[in-house]
Amino acid sequence: MAFRFVEFPSAGDELRSEVLAGLAASPKSIPPKYFYDEAGCRLFEAICVQPEYALTRTEQALMASKLPEIAAAIGAIDGIVEPGAGDCSKVRALVDALHPGHLIVLDIATNTLAEAAEALAGDHPGLDVTALAMDFVRGLESAAPYLPPGRRLVFYPGSSIGNFPPAEARQLLERFRRLAGEQGQLLIGFDLKKDPILLHDAYNDAAGVTAAFNLNLLQRLNGELEADFDLERFRHYAFYNPTAGRIEMHLISLAEQTVSVAGQCFNFALGEALHTENSYKFRCDEFSAIAVGAGWRVKGEWDMAGFALQLYA
Ligand code: AVI
């Protein structure tokens, strides 16, 4: 088996500076990429199987039912690159259908990525697997030396693109364009606009897993930044904002309180919101306008029950 693991300089300093800047801002916010420590990765996997969170199941069903058609539309490729691959579960079916020689997976969740990519390499003896532990939003261009020559497919499933505001989503798609290269393609999944009650319920599951995922961010800061957040004094609050076309997730302070983070004090008023995530929802034409603006050309489109996959060249 061919497997290599490269860890880029620790994201620890960025966690500190970005969290302190976000808590000092008004309104307060923390980037959603910091949800994914080990506990956060496990909670996200649990979200994906909640009955209310149809996104992952629907994407899997769409991939499973349309895979031969999607693979035919993609054609022969030399390598797949998956930014934000996490536990590498989504790319397996594509690898089996497309038989690329190379797979490059990138993620900020170092341990989850390393274990999953090594297991995937073990299951595919002919595949050359490279796992790059990095914050790809900052360091995507550092992946260049590890890319195989030839026809590359960038795979970005799971509606992760929805976690970026539209202007940043467009910039990221431009960077994917450069990453893919001349003969490159992009297969991307995104959640569609739908009944707002369904969207609301997906981020307010009855078992409270999304609430635990949101609150785990504070737990992480307690452990990694010597913070003293009292999780009992913050409430998970998520809602669909139809004007902005996005789910917003917040942690609402249930009291007037002062929290210490990395030696600095931050005051929270009663009812004050700490904004932790946006999850944009699109119509197919809205999304393709962003991708075309980023230099891509639509090559294929498949959708099912409120979720879409688009192929670009
Ligand atoms: C990773 N991302 C696409 C998920 C989403 O739906 O925006 C993250 C998530 N947040 C709460 N539930 C799931």
Short mmCIF file of C-alpha atoms and ligand atoms in Angstrom, two decimals:
data_model
loop_
_atom_site.label_atom_id
_atom_site.label_comp_id
_atom_site.label_asym_id
_atom_site.label_seq_id
_atom_site.Cartn_x
_atom_site.Cartn_y
_atom_site.Cartn_z
CA MET A 1 0.00 0.00 0.00
CA ALA A 2 1.22 3.54 -0.74
CA PHE A 3 0.32 5.96 2.02
CA ARG A 4 1.94 9.17 3.12
CA PHE A 5 0.89 11.54 5.85
CA VAL A 6 2.09 15.15 6.04
CA GLU A 7 1.25 17.41 8.95
CA PHE A 8 1.47 21.13 8.23
CA PRO A 9 2.43 23.58 11.01
CA SER A 10 -0.01 23.43 13.92
CA ALA A 11 -3.23 25.39 13.70
CA GLY A 12 -2.93 26.06 17.46
CA ASP A 13 -1.76 29.66 17.18
CA GLU A 14 -4.47 30.46 14.67
CA LEU A 15 -7.12 29.01 17.01
CA ARG A 16 -5.95 31.41 19.73
CA SER A 17 -5.75 34.52 17.54
CA GLU A 18 -8.98 33.86 15.61
CA VAL A 19 -10.98 33.04 18.74
CA LEU A 20 -9.70 36.10 20.62
CA ALA A 21 -10.45 38.34 17.62
CA GLY A 22 -13.93 36.83 17.23
CA LEU A 23 -14.79 37.29 20.90
CA ALA A 24 -13.56 40.91 20.83
CA ALA A 25 -15.74 41.71 17.78
CA SER A 26 -19.32 42.91 17.88
CA PRO A 27 -21.34 40.79 17.31
CA LYS A 28 -19.18 38.00 18.73
CA SER A 29 -18.38 35.07 16.44
CA ILE A 30 -16.06 32.05 16.11
CA PRO A 31 -15.28 30.38 12.74
CA PRO A 32 -17.13 27.05 12.32
CA LYS A 33 -13.96 25.19 11.34
CA TYR A 34 -13.12 25.07 15.07
CA PHE A 35 -16.05 22.73 15.76
CA TYR A 36 -13.96 19.80 14.60
CA ASP A 37 -11.75 18.63 17.44
CA GLU A 38 -12.01 14.87 18.10
CA ALA A 39 -15.22 15.16 20.12
CA GLY A 40 -16.62 17.57 17.49
CA CYS A 41 -15.84 15.11 14.68
CA ARG A 42 -17.66 12.34 16.59
CA LEU A 43 -20.65 14.61 17.26
CA PHE A 44 -20.76 15.63 13.59
CA GLU A 45 -20.84 11.96 12.57
CA ALA A 46 -23.75 11.52 15.02
CA ILE A 47 -25.57 14.54 13.50
CA CYS A 48 -25.32 12.91 10.08
CA VAL A 49 -27.46 9.96 11.22
CA GLN A 50 -30.11 11.96 13.07
CA PRO A 51 -33.57 11.46 11.53
CA GLU A 52 -34.04 15.23 11.08
CA TYR A 53 -30.67 15.77 9.30
CA ALA A 54 -31.45 14.34 5.85
CA LEU A 55 -28.53 16.05 4.08
CA THR A 56 -25.93 13.28 4.44
CA ARG A 57 -28.37 10.40 3.84
CA THR A 58 -29.78 12.10 0.76
CA GLU A 59 -26.34 12.80 -0.67
CA GLN A 60 -25.37 9.15 -0.10
CA ALA A 61 -28.58 7.95 -1.77
CA LEU A 62 -28.05 10.31 -4.70
CA MET A 63 -24.44 9.19 -5.13
CA ALA A 64 -25.43 5.52 -4.87
CA SER A 65 -28.25 5.75 -7.40
CA LYS A 66 -26.48 8.00 -9.93
CA LEU A 67 -22.89 6.86 -9.56
CA PRO A 68 -22.60 5.12 -12.96
CA GLU A 69 -24.03 8.24 -14.66
CA ILE A 70 -21.79 10.58 -12.65
CA ALA A 71 -18.70 8.44 -13.32
CA ALA A 72 -19.49 8.40 -17.04
CA ALA A 73 -19.84 12.19 -17.07
CA ILE A 74 -16.48 12.59 -15.28
CA GLY A 75 -14.65 10.13 -17.55
CA ALA A 76 -11.05 9.00 -17.04
CA ILE A 77 -9.07 10.82 -14.32
CA ASP A 78 -5.62 10.48 -12.74
CA GLY A 79 -6.31 11.76 -9.25
CA ILE A 80 -9.02 12.85 -6.81
CA VAL A 81 -8.40 15.72 -4.37
CA GLU A 82 -10.81 16.07 -1.45
CA PRO A 83 -10.47 19.18 0.74
CA GLY A 84 -12.17 18.68 4.14
CA ALA A 85 -12.25 14.89 3.71
CA GLY A 86 -12.80 14.18 7.44
CA ASP A 87 -13.27 10.41 7.89
CA CYS A 88 -12.86 9.87 4.10
CA SER A 89 -16.16 7.95 3.97
CA LYS A 90 -17.64 9.91 1.06
CA VAL A 91 -14.78 9.49 -1.38
CA ARG A 92 -14.67 5.67 -1.16
CA ALA A 93 -17.50 5.10 -3.64
CA LEU A 94 -15.91 7.54 -6.12
CA VAL A 95 -12.54 5.81 -5.83
CA ASP A 96 -14.20 2.45 -6.55
CA ALA A 97 -16.07 3.86 -9.55
CA LEU A 98 -13.29 5.96 -11.10
CA HIS A 99 -10.13 3.95 -10.24
CA PRO A 100 -7.79 6.96 -10.00
CA GLY A 101 -4.09 6.29 -9.39
CA HIS A 102 -3.89 9.00 -6.70
CA LEU A 103 -6.02 10.30 -3.86
CA ILE A 104 -5.10 13.43 -1.91
CA VAL A 105 -7.20 14.14 1.19
CA LEU A 106 -6.94 17.32 3.26
CA ASP A 107 -8.44 18.11 6.66
CA ILE A 108 -7.85 20.17 9.80
CA ALA A 109 -8.90 17.19 11.99
CA THR A 110 -5.46 15.54 12.06
CA ASN A 111 -6.18 12.24 13.85
CA THR A 112 -9.50 11.53 12.14
CA LEU A 113 -7.89 12.15 8.74
CA ALA A 114 -4.72 10.11 9.39
CA GLU A 115 -6.60 7.02 10.61
CA ALA A 116 -9.25 7.14 7.88
CA ALA A 117 -6.81 7.76 5.02
CA GLU A 118 -4.51 4.95 6.14
CA ALA A 119 -7.48 2.55 6.36
CA LEU A 120 -8.59 3.60 2.87
CA ALA A 121 -5.08 3.04 1.51
CA GLY A 122 -5.08 -0.42 3.14
CA ASP A 123 -8.30 -1.31 1.35
CA HIS A 124 -7.01 -0.11 -2.06
CA PRO A 125 -3.54 -1.57 -2.67
CA GLY A 126 -3.17 0.04 -6.11
CA LEU A 127 -4.03 3.54 -4.88
CA ASP A 128 -1.43 6.13 -3.89
CA VAL A 129 -2.95 7.98 -0.90
CA THR A 130 -1.61 11.28 0.48
CA ALA A 131 -3.16 12.76 3.62
CA LEU A 132 -2.39 16.45 4.27
CA ALA A 133 -3.32 17.60 7.79
CA MET A 134 -3.94 21.31 7.33
CA ASP A 135 -6.46 24.12 7.47
CA PHE A 136 -7.06 24.04 3.72
CA VAL A 137 -8.96 27.31 3.74
CA ARG A 138 -5.70 29.00 4.72
CA GLY A 139 -3.16 26.66 3.16
CA LEU A 140 -4.75 25.05 0.08
CA GLU A 141 -1.92 26.27 -2.16
CA SER A 142 0.62 24.30 -0.05
CA ALA A 143 -0.96 21.11 -1.45
CA ALA A 144 0.50 21.89 -4.91
CA PRO A 145 3.69 19.79 -4.55
CA TYR A 146 1.60 16.73 -3.64
CA LEU A 147 -0.79 16.89 -6.61
CA PRO A 148 -0.50 14.27 -9.34
CA PRO A 149 -0.05 15.50 -12.91
CA GLY A 150 -2.85 15.10 -15.42
CA ARG A 151 -6.60 15.02 -14.98
CA ARG A 152 -7.62 15.91 -11.44
CA LEU A 153 -11.09 15.85 -9.92
CA VAL A 154 -11.71 18.09 -6.90
CA PHE A 155 -14.43 16.50 -4.78
CA TYR A 156 -16.22 18.76 -2.29
CA PRO A 157 -19.35 17.00 -1.01
CA GLY A 158 -21.56 17.43 2.04
CA SER A 159 -22.62 21.05 1.42
CA SER A 160 -19.48 22.25 3.20
CA ILE A 161 -19.45 25.09 0.66
CA GLY A 162 -22.62 26.34 2.42
CA ASN A 163 -20.55 27.14 5.52
CA PHE A 164 -18.90 30.06 3.64
CA PRO A 165 -20.56 33.41 2.87
CA PRO A 166 -21.19 33.69 -0.92
CA ALA A 167 -18.18 35.96 -1.62
CA GLU A 168 -15.84 33.57 0.22
CA ALA A 169 -17.51 30.56 -1.46
CA ARG A 170 -16.72 32.12 -4.83
CA GLN A 171 -13.08 32.72 -3.83
CA LEU A 172 -12.76 29.13 -2.63
CA LEU A 173 -14.19 27.86 -5.93
CA GLU A 174 -11.61 30.01 -7.77
CA ARG A 175 -8.87 28.37 -5.70
CA PHE A 176 -10.35 24.92 -6.47
CA ARG A 177 -10.18 25.93 -10.16
CA ARG A 178 -6.43 26.55 -9.85
CA LEU A 179 -5.97 23.38 -7.75
CA ALA A 180 -7.74 21.26 -10.37
CA GLY A 181 -5.61 22.66 -13.20
CA GLU A 182 -6.25 22.92 -16.94
CA GLN A 183 -7.94 19.55 -17.37
CA GLY A 184 -9.53 19.67 -13.94
CA GLN A 185 -13.10 19.02 -12.85
CA LEU A 186 -15.11 19.70 -9.70
CA LEU A 187 -17.85 17.49 -8.23
CA ILE A 188 -19.62 19.47 -5.51
CA GLY A 189 -22.63 18.83 -3.29
CA PHE A 190 -24.90 21.45 -1.77
CA ASP A 191 -28.12 21.61 0.21
CA LEU A 192 -31.09 23.11 -1.62
CA LYS A 193 -33.59 25.69 -0.38
CA LYS A 194 -36.66 23.87 0.94
CA ASP A 195 -39.47 24.06 3.51
CA PRO A 196 -37.98 26.22 6.31
CA ILE A 197 -39.49 23.97 8.97
CA LEU A 198 -37.53 21.00 7.61
CA LEU A 199 -34.37 23.13 7.65
CA HIS A 200 -35.10 24.36 11.17
CA ASP A 201 -35.63 20.80 12.46
CA ALA A 202 -32.39 19.57 10.83
CA TYR A 203 -30.41 21.91 13.09
CA ASN A 204 -32.62 21.34 16.15
CA ASP A 205 -32.72 17.54 16.35
CA ALA A 206 -34.82 16.08 19.15
CA ALA A 207 -31.89 14.09 20.58
CA GLY A 208 -29.94 17.32 21.12
CA VAL A 209 -26.89 16.19 19.13
CA THR A 210 -26.57 19.48 17.21
CA ALA A 211 -26.87 21.37 20.49
CA ALA A 212 -24.06 19.24 21.96
CA PHE A 213 -21.97 19.85 18.80
CA ASN A 214 -22.43 23.61 19.13
CA LEU A 215 -21.67 23.65 22.87
CA ASN A 216 -18.63 21.39 22.38
CA LEU A 217 -16.92 24.42 20.83
CA LEU A 218 -16.90 26.06 24.29
CA GLN A 219 -15.67 22.81 25.85
CA ARG A 220 -12.83 22.78 23.32
CA LEU A 221 -11.85 26.35 24.24
CA ASN A 222 -11.91 25.39 27.93
CA GLY A 223 -9.44 22.59 27.18
CA GLU A 224 -7.20 24.23 24.59
CA LEU A 225 -7.27 27.93 25.49
CA GLU A 226 -7.62 27.72 29.26
CA ALA A 227 -11.09 29.23 29.01
CA ASP A 228 -13.74 28.95 31.75
CA PHE A 229 -17.01 28.80 29.81
CA ASP A 230 -19.85 27.36 31.92
CA LEU A 231 -21.77 25.28 29.36
CA GLU A 232 -24.90 25.45 31.51
CA ARG A 233 -24.99 29.21 30.94
CA PHE A 234 -25.17 29.07 27.12
CA ARG A 235 -28.07 27.83 24.94
CA HIS A 236 -27.79 26.34 21.44
CA TYR A 237 -29.98 28.45 19.14
CA ALA A 238 -30.37 27.69 15.41
CA PHE A 239 -32.89 29.08 12.94
CA TYR A 240 -33.45 29.54 9.20
CA ASN A 241 -33.04 33.13 7.99
CA PRO A 242 -34.98 33.20 4.69
CA THR A 243 -33.74 36.66 3.71
CA ALA A 244 -30.12 35.55 3.86
CA GLY A 245 -30.99 31.99 2.70
CA ARG A 246 -29.09 30.37 5.54
CA ILE A 247 -29.31 28.52 8.81
CA GLU A 248 -27.65 30.52 11.56
CA MET A 249 -26.26 28.80 14.64
CA HIS A 250 -25.57 30.78 17.78
CA LEU A 251 -24.77 30.18 21.44
CA ILE A 252 -26.89 32.53 23.53
CA SER A 253 -25.69 33.70 26.92
CA LEU A 254 -28.32 32.82 29.55
CA ALA A 255 -26.88 35.33 32.03
CA GLU A 256 -24.75 38.41 32.30
CA GLN A 257 -21.31 36.85 32.72
CA THR A 258 -17.57 37.32 32.26
CA VAL A 259 -15.54 34.56 30.64
CA SER A 260 -11.77 34.25 30.64
CA VAL A 261 -10.12 32.92 27.47
CA ALA A 262 -6.32 32.61 27.14
CA GLY A 263 -5.91 35.13 29.94
CA GLN A 264 -8.30 37.73 28.46
CA CYS A 265 -11.74 38.59 29.87
CA PHE A 266 -14.89 38.88 27.73
CA ASN A 267 -18.24 40.15 28.98
CA PHE A 268 -21.49 38.60 27.77
CA ALA A 269 -24.76 40.43 28.32
CA LEU A 270 -27.88 38.42 29.15
CA GLY A 271 -29.21 37.20 25.79
CA GLU A 272 -26.07 38.09 23.84
CA ALA A 273 -25.31 35.83 20.87
CA LEU A 274 -22.02 34.18 19.96
CA HIS A 275 -22.43 33.38 16.24
CA THR A 276 -20.85 29.98 15.50
CA GLU A 277 -22.01 28.96 12.01
CA ASN A 278 -23.88 29.86 8.85
CA SER A 279 -25.11 27.10 6.59
CA TYR A 280 -26.26 28.56 3.26
CA LYS A 281 -28.94 26.83 1.19
CA PHE A 282 -29.14 27.38 -2.58
CA ARG A 283 -31.28 26.95 -5.66
CA CYS A 284 -29.35 25.16 -8.42
CA ASP A 285 -29.25 28.30 -10.58
CA GLU A 286 -28.01 30.41 -7.63
CA PHE A 287 -25.19 28.01 -6.98
CA SER A 288 -24.13 27.64 -10.61
CA ALA A 289 -24.01 31.45 -10.94
CA ILE A 290 -21.40 31.50 -8.13
CA ALA A 291 -19.39 28.63 -9.67
CA VAL A 292 -19.50 30.09 -13.19
CA GLY A 293 -18.35 33.44 -11.71
CA ALA A 294 -15.39 31.50 -10.27
CA GLY A 295 -14.37 30.25 -13.72
CA TRP A 296 -16.15 26.88 -13.88
CA ARG A 297 -18.46 25.57 -16.62
CA VAL A 298 -21.44 23.34 -15.70
CA LYS A 299 -21.06 19.80 -17.04
CA GLY A 300 -23.73 17.87 -15.15
CA GLU A 301 -26.36 18.15 -12.45
CA TRP A 302 -28.20 15.60 -10.30
CA ASP A 303 -30.63 16.23 -7.48
CA MET A 304 -32.79 14.34 -5.05
CA ALA A 305 -35.11 15.34 -2.18
CA GLY A 306 -33.60 18.76 -1.52
CA PHE A 307 -29.95 18.02 -2.24
CA ALA A 308 -27.89 18.60 -5.42
CA LEU A 309 -24.61 17.49 -6.93
CA GLN A 310 -23.11 19.50 -9.77
CA LEU A 311 -20.17 18.59 -12.00
CA TYR A 312 -18.00 21.38 -13.42
CA ALA A 313 -15.08 21.51 -15.83
C1 AVI B 1 -20.39 20.50 7.59
N1 AVI B 1 -21.61 21.27 7.30
C2 AVI B 1 -22.02 21.13 5.91
C3 AVI B 1 -22.71 21.03 8.24
C4 AVI B 1 -23.94 21.90 7.87
O1 AVI B 1 -25.02 21.35 7.76
O2 AVI B 1 -23.76 23.09 7.65
C5 AVI B 1 -22.30 21.34 9.67
C6 AVI B 1 -23.43 21.23 10.65
N2 AVI B 1 -23.73 22.13 11.54
C7 AVI B 1 -24.77 21.74 12.23
N3 AVI B 1 -25.21 20.58 11.75
C8 AVI B 1 -24.35 20.24 10.76
#
